[in-house]
Amino acid sequence: MRIHQIDALRGFALFGILVVNIFVFHAPYPHYGEFYFQFVGTEIRVLENMFFFFAGKFMFIYAFLFGYSFWLQYEKAEQEDTFRSYWNRRMLLLACFGVLHIFFLSFGDILLPYAILGLSLPFFARLSNKKVLLWFFLIYLIPVYEFVLRGFVEYPSIFMQPVVPLENYIEINGQGSFFEILKLRIQDYFSLKNEKLIMYIPKEISLFLIGMLAAKSKLASKLDIKKGLVFCVFALLVVGIIYLYKPGILSLFDYENSLWQRIVVGLIIQFSEFVHGMLYIIGFWLLWNVTLLKSILFPLTYTGRLSLTNYIMQSLICVILFSGLGYYAQLSPTELITLACAIYLMQLVFSFLWLKRNKYGPLEAVWRKYSR
């Protein structure tokens, strides 16, 4: 039996992922700052707000739900060996989708790392909650370890380095052939590896674990409205302070010269990101429990049920628009967000119409069929 609230939250996450990813499809990620900070006035504020409220926050939800959904399937399994075999096939197929996604559409694919990391979840499922929580902290804080180490040891930047100058990226992605774009995409994929290993993969696997723990402890049924509201008020306060005063807060610390102050700054950044992500999850849960708002949010279940199909479809549409139709590096931040809203609305209608005739999305049906 499907849990509509989970589907809707996944659909919500897909919208946020599209808003962030459309900026990367539209202009080269290695030259992100160089390209987008050319904008001024309202456009730069739109960009900064998009980055603060969207970047990383909806991938947070998606990874959390991956772990949550894993536990729901694991819990239903009658025999662990049978489940492990099923899960391994499921991850193998997801990896195949990821490889194809990278090859044809996006160097920023999440499907392949999710598949590889997902293979570890049956191991973590056998551990006690305390041990899983310990693993969460150890892994989630990896970016903090790197941040602290960088203050005292010189080594090359972990962040993605441009393969070619900005103008070449624009020319190749806007007017190049498939093979020229593919070559650049593969180069970008390997150029991203260090950033992925230190910044993204630890966050993904640690959030798998928190999602798994939330499902295992039946957090949704234990979290009453009052507790949810208390957390959301606290989280809004934290997020609001970071939004308004982050530069001022960071200026209070001499983290360039002090080890303990650098540790504190790293922990503040990681803590605030975690609180921000959980605010969206628990806030959505609260809104879902309001009858009127539940009716408004319910259409998100359609896109959520076709999450794999819609995720890859988003990449396909963006590639067609920007590389196929020549809109690469031609739009403003406001236009990109408007376009993302239009694409998502189209996906919502498509998902609704598809589910009127089919039980599963097209890629979900393939995934399900060959995982059995």
Coordinates of C-alpha atoms in Angstrom, one line a residue:
M1 CA 0.0 0.0 0.0
R2 CA 1.4 3.4 -1.0
I3 CA 1.9 6.1 1.6
H4 CA 0.6 9.3 -0.1
Q5 CA 2.5 11.6 2.3
I6 CA 5.8 10.0 1.3
D7 CA 4.9 10.3 -2.4
A8 CA 3.9 13.9 -2.0
L9 CA 7.1 14.8 -0.1
R10 CA 9.1 13.1 -2.9
G11 CA 7.2 15.1 -5.5
F12 CA 8.0 18.3 -3.5
A13 CA 11.7 17.3 -3.5
L14 CA 11.6 16.8 -7.2
F15 CA 10.5 20.4 -7.7
G16 CA 13.3 21.8 -5.6
I17 CA 15.8 19.6 -7.4
L18 CA 14.7 20.9 -10.7
V19 CA 15.0 24.5 -9.6
V20 CA 18.6 23.9 -8.6
N21 CA 19.6 21.7 -11.5
I22 CA 18.1 24.0 -14.2
F23 CA 20.8 26.5 -13.4
V24 CA 23.5 23.9 -13.9
F25 CA 22.0 22.7 -17.2
H26 CA 21.8 26.3 -18.4
A27 CA 25.4 27.4 -17.7
P28 CA 28.6 25.5 -16.8
Y29 CA 28.9 24.4 -13.2
P30 CA 32.7 24.9 -13.0
H31 CA 32.1 28.6 -14.0
Y32 CA 28.9 29.0 -11.9
G33 CA 30.1 32.1 -10.0
E34 CA 31.8 33.7 -13.0
F35 CA 28.6 33.3 -15.1
Y36 CA 25.8 34.0 -12.7
F37 CA 27.4 36.7 -10.7
Q38 CA 27.4 38.9 -13.8
F39 CA 23.8 39.6 -13.0
V40 CA 22.9 42.5 -10.8
G41 CA 20.1 44.0 -8.8
T42 CA 17.0 41.9 -8.5
E43 CA 18.5 39.0 -10.5
I44 CA 21.4 38.5 -8.1
R45 CA 19.0 38.5 -5.2
V46 CA 16.9 35.9 -6.9
L47 CA 20.0 33.8 -7.4
E48 CA 21.2 34.2 -3.8
N49 CA 17.8 33.3 -2.5
M50 CA 17.5 30.3 -4.8
F51 CA 20.9 29.1 -3.5
F52 CA 20.1 29.6 0.1
F53 CA 16.6 28.1 0.1
F54 CA 17.0 25.4 -2.5
A55 CA 20.6 24.3 -3.1
G56 CA 21.2 21.1 -1.2
K57 CA 17.9 21.2 0.7
F58 CA 15.8 19.2 -1.7
M59 CA 18.5 16.6 -2.3
F60 CA 18.5 16.3 1.5
I61 CA 14.8 15.3 1.3
Y62 CA 15.4 12.9 -1.6
A63 CA 18.2 11.1 0.2
F64 CA 16.2 11.0 3.4
L65 CA 13.3 9.4 1.6
F66 CA 15.6 6.9 -0.1
G67 CA 16.6 5.6 3.3
Y68 CA 13.1 5.8 4.6
S69 CA 11.7 3.8 1.7
F70 CA 14.5 1.2 2.0
W71 CA 13.4 0.4 5.6
L72 CA 9.8 0.1 4.6
Q73 CA 10.8 -2.6 2.1
Y74 CA 13.3 -4.2 4.4
E75 CA 10.7 -4.5 7.2
K76 CA 8.2 -6.3 4.9
A77 CA 10.8 -8.9 3.8
E78 CA 10.2 -12.4 5.2
Q79 CA 13.8 -13.6 4.7
E80 CA 16.9 -11.4 4.8
D81 CA 18.8 -13.4 2.2
T82 CA 15.9 -13.1 -0.3
F83 CA 15.6 -9.4 0.4
R84 CA 19.3 -8.8 0.0
S85 CA 19.2 -10.5 -3.4
Y86 CA 16.2 -8.4 -4.5
W87 CA 17.8 -5.2 -3.2
N88 CA 21.1 -5.9 -5.0
R89 CA 19.2 -6.4 -8.3
R90 CA 17.3 -3.2 -7.6
M91 CA 20.6 -1.2 -7.0
L92 CA 22.2 -2.8 -10.1
L93 CA 19.3 -1.6 -12.3
L94 CA 19.4 1.9 -10.7
A95 CA 23.1 2.0 -11.4
C96 CA 22.4 1.2 -15.1
F97 CA 19.9 4.1 -15.2
G98 CA 22.6 6.3 -13.7
V99 CA 25.2 5.4 -16.2
L100 CA 22.8 6.1 -19.1
H101 CA 21.8 9.3 -17.4
I102 CA 25.5 10.4 -17.2
F103 CA 26.3 9.3 -20.7
F104 CA 23.4 11.0 -22.4
L105 CA 22.2 13.8 -20.2
S106 CA 24.0 14.9 -17.0
F107 CA 27.4 14.7 -15.3
G108 CA 25.7 15.6 -12.0
D109 CA 23.7 12.4 -11.8
I110 CA 22.7 11.1 -8.4
L111 CA 21.4 7.7 -9.5
L112 CA 24.7 5.9 -9.8
P113 CA 26.1 7.0 -6.4
Y114 CA 22.7 6.2 -4.8
A115 CA 22.9 2.7 -6.2
I116 CA 26.4 2.1 -5.0
L117 CA 25.8 3.6 -1.6
G118 CA 22.5 1.8 -1.4
L119 CA 24.2 -1.5 -1.4
S120 CA 25.4 -0.8 2.2
L121 CA 22.0 -0.3 3.7
P122 CA 21.2 -3.9 4.4
F123 CA 24.4 -3.9 6.5
F124 CA 23.3 -0.8 8.5
A125 CA 19.8 -2.2 8.9
R126 CA 21.2 -5.0 11.1
L127 CA 22.9 -2.5 13.5
S128 CA 21.3 -1.0 16.6
N129 CA 19.8 2.5 16.4
K130 CA 22.7 3.9 18.5
K131 CA 25.3 2.4 16.2
V132 CA 23.5 3.8 13.1
L133 CA 23.3 7.2 14.7
L134 CA 27.0 7.0 15.5
W135 CA 27.8 6.2 11.8
F136 CA 25.6 9.1 10.8
F137 CA 27.6 11.6 12.8
L138 CA 30.9 10.2 11.7
I139 CA 30.0 10.3 8.0
Y140 CA 27.9 13.5 8.0
L141 CA 30.8 15.5 9.5
I142 CA 33.3 14.5 6.8
P143 CA 33.0 18.0 5.2
V144 CA 33.9 19.4 8.6
Y145 CA 37.0 17.3 8.8
E146 CA 38.1 18.6 5.4
F147 CA 37.3 22.2 6.3
V148 CA 39.4 21.9 9.5
L149 CA 42.3 20.2 7.8
R150 CA 42.3 22.8 5.0
G151 CA 43.0 25.5 7.6
F152 CA 46.4 23.9 8.5
V153 CA 47.5 21.8 5.6
E154 CA 47.9 23.0 2.0
Y155 CA 46.6 20.8 -0.7
P156 CA 44.7 21.3 -4.0
S157 CA 41.1 22.4 -3.9
I158 CA 38.5 19.6 -3.8
F159 CA 36.1 21.7 -5.8
M160 CA 35.4 21.0 -9.5
Q161 CA 37.9 22.8 -11.8
P162 CA 37.0 24.1 -15.3
V163 CA 38.0 21.8 -18.1
V164 CA 37.9 24.7 -20.6
P165 CA 37.2 28.5 -20.4
L166 CA 33.7 29.8 -20.0
E167 CA 33.3 30.9 -23.6
N168 CA 34.2 27.4 -24.8
Y169 CA 31.7 25.8 -22.5
I170 CA 29.0 28.1 -23.9
E171 CA 30.0 27.4 -27.5
I172 CA 30.2 23.6 -27.1
N173 CA 27.0 23.2 -25.1
G174 CA 25.1 25.7 -27.2
Q175 CA 26.2 24.8 -30.6
G176 CA 28.4 21.7 -30.4
S177 CA 27.7 18.2 -31.7
F178 CA 26.5 15.3 -29.4
F179 CA 30.0 13.9 -29.2
E180 CA 31.6 17.3 -28.4
I181 CA 29.1 17.7 -25.6
L182 CA 29.5 14.1 -24.4
K183 CA 33.3 14.5 -24.2
L184 CA 33.0 17.7 -22.1
R185 CA 30.3 16.0 -19.9
I186 CA 32.6 13.0 -19.2
Q187 CA 35.5 15.3 -18.4
D188 CA 33.3 17.3 -16.1
Y189 CA 32.1 14.1 -14.4
F190 CA 35.6 13.1 -13.5
S191 CA 36.6 16.6 -12.6
L192 CA 33.7 16.6 -10.0
K193 CA 35.0 13.4 -8.3
N194 CA 36.8 15.0 -5.3
E195 CA 34.0 17.4 -4.6
K196 CA 31.5 14.5 -4.9
L197 CA 33.6 12.3 -2.5
I198 CA 34.0 14.9 0.2
M199 CA 30.9 17.1 0.0
Y200 CA 28.0 15.1 -1.6
I201 CA 28.5 11.4 -1.0
P202 CA 28.9 11.7 2.8
K203 CA 25.7 13.7 2.9
E204 CA 23.8 11.2 0.8
I205 CA 24.8 8.1 2.8
S206 CA 24.3 9.8 6.2
L207 CA 20.9 11.0 5.2
F208 CA 20.0 7.5 4.0
L209 CA 20.8 6.4 7.6
I210 CA 18.7 9.2 9.2
G211 CA 15.8 8.3 6.8
M212 CA 16.1 4.7 7.7
L213 CA 16.2 5.5 11.4
A214 CA 13.1 7.7 11.0
A215 CA 11.2 4.8 9.4
K216 CA 12.5 2.2 11.8
S217 CA 11.5 4.3 14.9
K218 CA 8.1 5.2 13.2
L219 CA 8.9 8.9 13.7
A220 CA 5.9 10.0 11.7
S221 CA 3.4 8.3 14.1
K222 CA 5.3 9.4 17.2
L223 CA 5.8 13.1 16.2
D224 CA 2.6 14.9 17.3
I225 CA 1.6 18.4 16.1
K226 CA 2.9 20.1 19.2
K227 CA 6.4 18.6 18.9
G228 CA 6.5 19.3 15.2
L229 CA 5.5 23.0 15.7
V230 CA 8.2 23.4 18.4
F231 CA 10.9 22.0 16.1
C232 CA 9.7 24.2 13.2
V233 CA 9.7 27.3 15.3
F234 CA 13.3 26.5 16.5
A235 CA 14.4 25.6 12.9
L236 CA 12.9 28.8 11.5
L237 CA 14.8 30.8 14.1
V238 CA 18.0 29.1 13.2
V239 CA 17.5 29.4 9.4
G240 CA 16.4 33.1 9.8
I241 CA 19.5 34.0 11.8
I242 CA 21.8 32.3 9.3
Y243 CA 20.0 34.0 6.4
L244 CA 20.2 37.5 7.9
Y245 CA 23.4 37.3 9.8
K246 CA 25.7 34.6 8.4
P247 CA 28.6 37.0 7.4
G248 CA 28.4 38.7 10.8
I249 CA 28.4 35.4 12.7
L250 CA 31.4 34.1 10.7
S251 CA 33.2 37.3 11.4
L252 CA 33.1 36.6 15.1
F253 CA 35.4 33.7 14.7
D254 CA 39.1 33.8 13.8
Y255 CA 38.8 30.5 12.0
E256 CA 41.8 31.1 9.8
N257 CA 44.2 30.9 12.7
S258 CA 42.4 29.1 15.5
L259 CA 41.8 25.3 15.4
W260 CA 38.9 25.2 17.8
Q261 CA 37.2 28.2 16.2
R262 CA 37.5 26.5 12.8
I263 CA 35.9 23.4 14.2
V264 CA 33.0 25.5 15.6
V265 CA 32.4 27.3 12.3
G266 CA 32.4 23.9 10.4
L267 CA 29.9 22.5 12.9
I268 CA 27.7 25.6 12.7
I269 CA 27.5 25.3 8.9
Q270 CA 26.7 21.5 9.0
F271 CA 24.2 21.9 11.9
S272 CA 22.4 24.7 10.2
E273 CA 22.1 22.8 6.9
F274 CA 20.7 19.7 8.7
V275 CA 18.2 21.9 10.6
H276 CA 17.2 23.6 7.3
G277 CA 16.6 20.2 5.6
M278 CA 14.6 18.8 8.5
L279 CA 12.5 22.0 8.6
Y280 CA 11.3 21.2 5.1
I281 CA 10.5 17.6 6.0
I282 CA 8.7 18.2 9.3
G283 CA 7.1 21.4 8.0
F284 CA 5.7 19.5 5.1
W285 CA 4.4 16.8 7.5
L286 CA 2.6 19.5 9.5
L287 CA 1.0 21.0 6.5
W288 CA -0.1 17.6 5.3
N289 CA -2.0 17.2 8.5
V290 CA -4.1 20.2 7.8
T291 CA -7.1 19.0 5.8
L292 CA -7.4 21.9 3.4
L293 CA -3.6 22.0 2.7
K294 CA -3.5 18.3 2.3
S295 CA -5.9 18.6 -0.6
I296 CA -3.7 21.3 -2.1
L297 CA -0.6 19.2 -1.7
F298 CA -2.1 15.9 -2.8
P299 CA -1.3 16.5 -6.6
L300 CA 2.4 16.2 -5.6
T301 CA 1.8 12.5 -5.1
Y302 CA 1.5 12.1 -8.9
T303 CA 5.0 13.4 -9.6
G304 CA 6.4 11.6 -6.5
R305 CA 5.1 8.2 -7.7
L306 CA 7.0 8.8 -11.0
S307 CA 10.1 10.2 -9.3
L308 CA 12.6 8.2 -11.4
T309 CA 10.9 8.9 -14.6
N310 CA 10.4 12.6 -13.8
Y311 CA 14.0 13.0 -12.5
I312 CA 15.4 11.8 -15.9
M313 CA 12.7 13.6 -17.8
Q314 CA 13.8 16.9 -16.2
S315 CA 17.3 16.3 -17.5
L316 CA 16.1 15.5 -21.0
I317 CA 13.9 18.6 -21.2
C318 CA 16.7 20.8 -20.0
V319 CA 19.2 19.3 -22.5
I320 CA 16.7 19.8 -25.4
L321 CA 15.9 23.4 -24.3
F322 CA 19.5 24.6 -23.7
S323 CA 21.7 22.5 -26.0
G324 CA 19.1 21.5 -28.6
L325 CA 17.1 24.7 -29.0
G326 CA 20.0 27.1 -28.3
Y327 CA 19.0 28.7 -25.0
Y328 CA 22.2 27.7 -23.3
A329 CA 23.5 30.7 -21.2
Q330 CA 20.8 32.9 -22.6
L331 CA 18.3 33.3 -19.6
S332 CA 18.2 35.2 -16.4
P333 CA 17.7 33.6 -12.9
T334 CA 14.1 34.8 -12.8
E335 CA 13.5 33.3 -16.2
L336 CA 15.1 30.0 -15.2
I337 CA 12.9 29.7 -12.1
T338 CA 9.8 30.5 -14.1
L339 CA 10.8 27.9 -16.6
A340 CA 11.4 25.3 -13.9
C341 CA 7.9 26.0 -12.6
A342 CA 6.4 25.5 -16.1
I343 CA 8.4 22.3 -16.6
Y344 CA 7.2 20.9 -13.2
L345 CA 3.6 21.8 -13.9
M346 CA 3.8 19.9 -17.2
Q347 CA 5.3 17.0 -15.3
L348 CA 2.5 17.1 -12.8
V349 CA -0.1 16.9 -15.6
F350 CA 1.8 14.2 -17.4
S351 CA 2.1 12.1 -14.2
F352 CA -1.6 12.5 -13.4
L353 CA -2.6 11.4 -16.9
W354 CA -0.2 8.5 -16.9
L355 CA -1.4 7.2 -13.5
K356 CA -5.0 7.2 -14.7
R357 CA -4.1 4.4 -17.1
N358 CA -1.0 2.8 -15.4
K359 CA -0.1 1.7 -11.9
Y360 CA 3.6 2.6 -12.3
G361 CA 5.6 5.1 -14.2
P362 CA 7.4 3.9 -17.4
L363 CA 10.9 3.7 -15.8
E364 CA 9.5 2.6 -12.4
A365 CA 7.7 -0.3 -14.2
V366 CA 11.0 -1.5 -15.8
W367 CA 12.8 -1.1 -12.5
R368 CA 10.2 -3.1 -10.6
K369 CA 9.9 -5.8 -13.3
Y370 CA 13.6 -6.6 -13.5
S371 CA 14.2 -6.3 -9.7
R372 CA 11.9 -9.2 -9.0

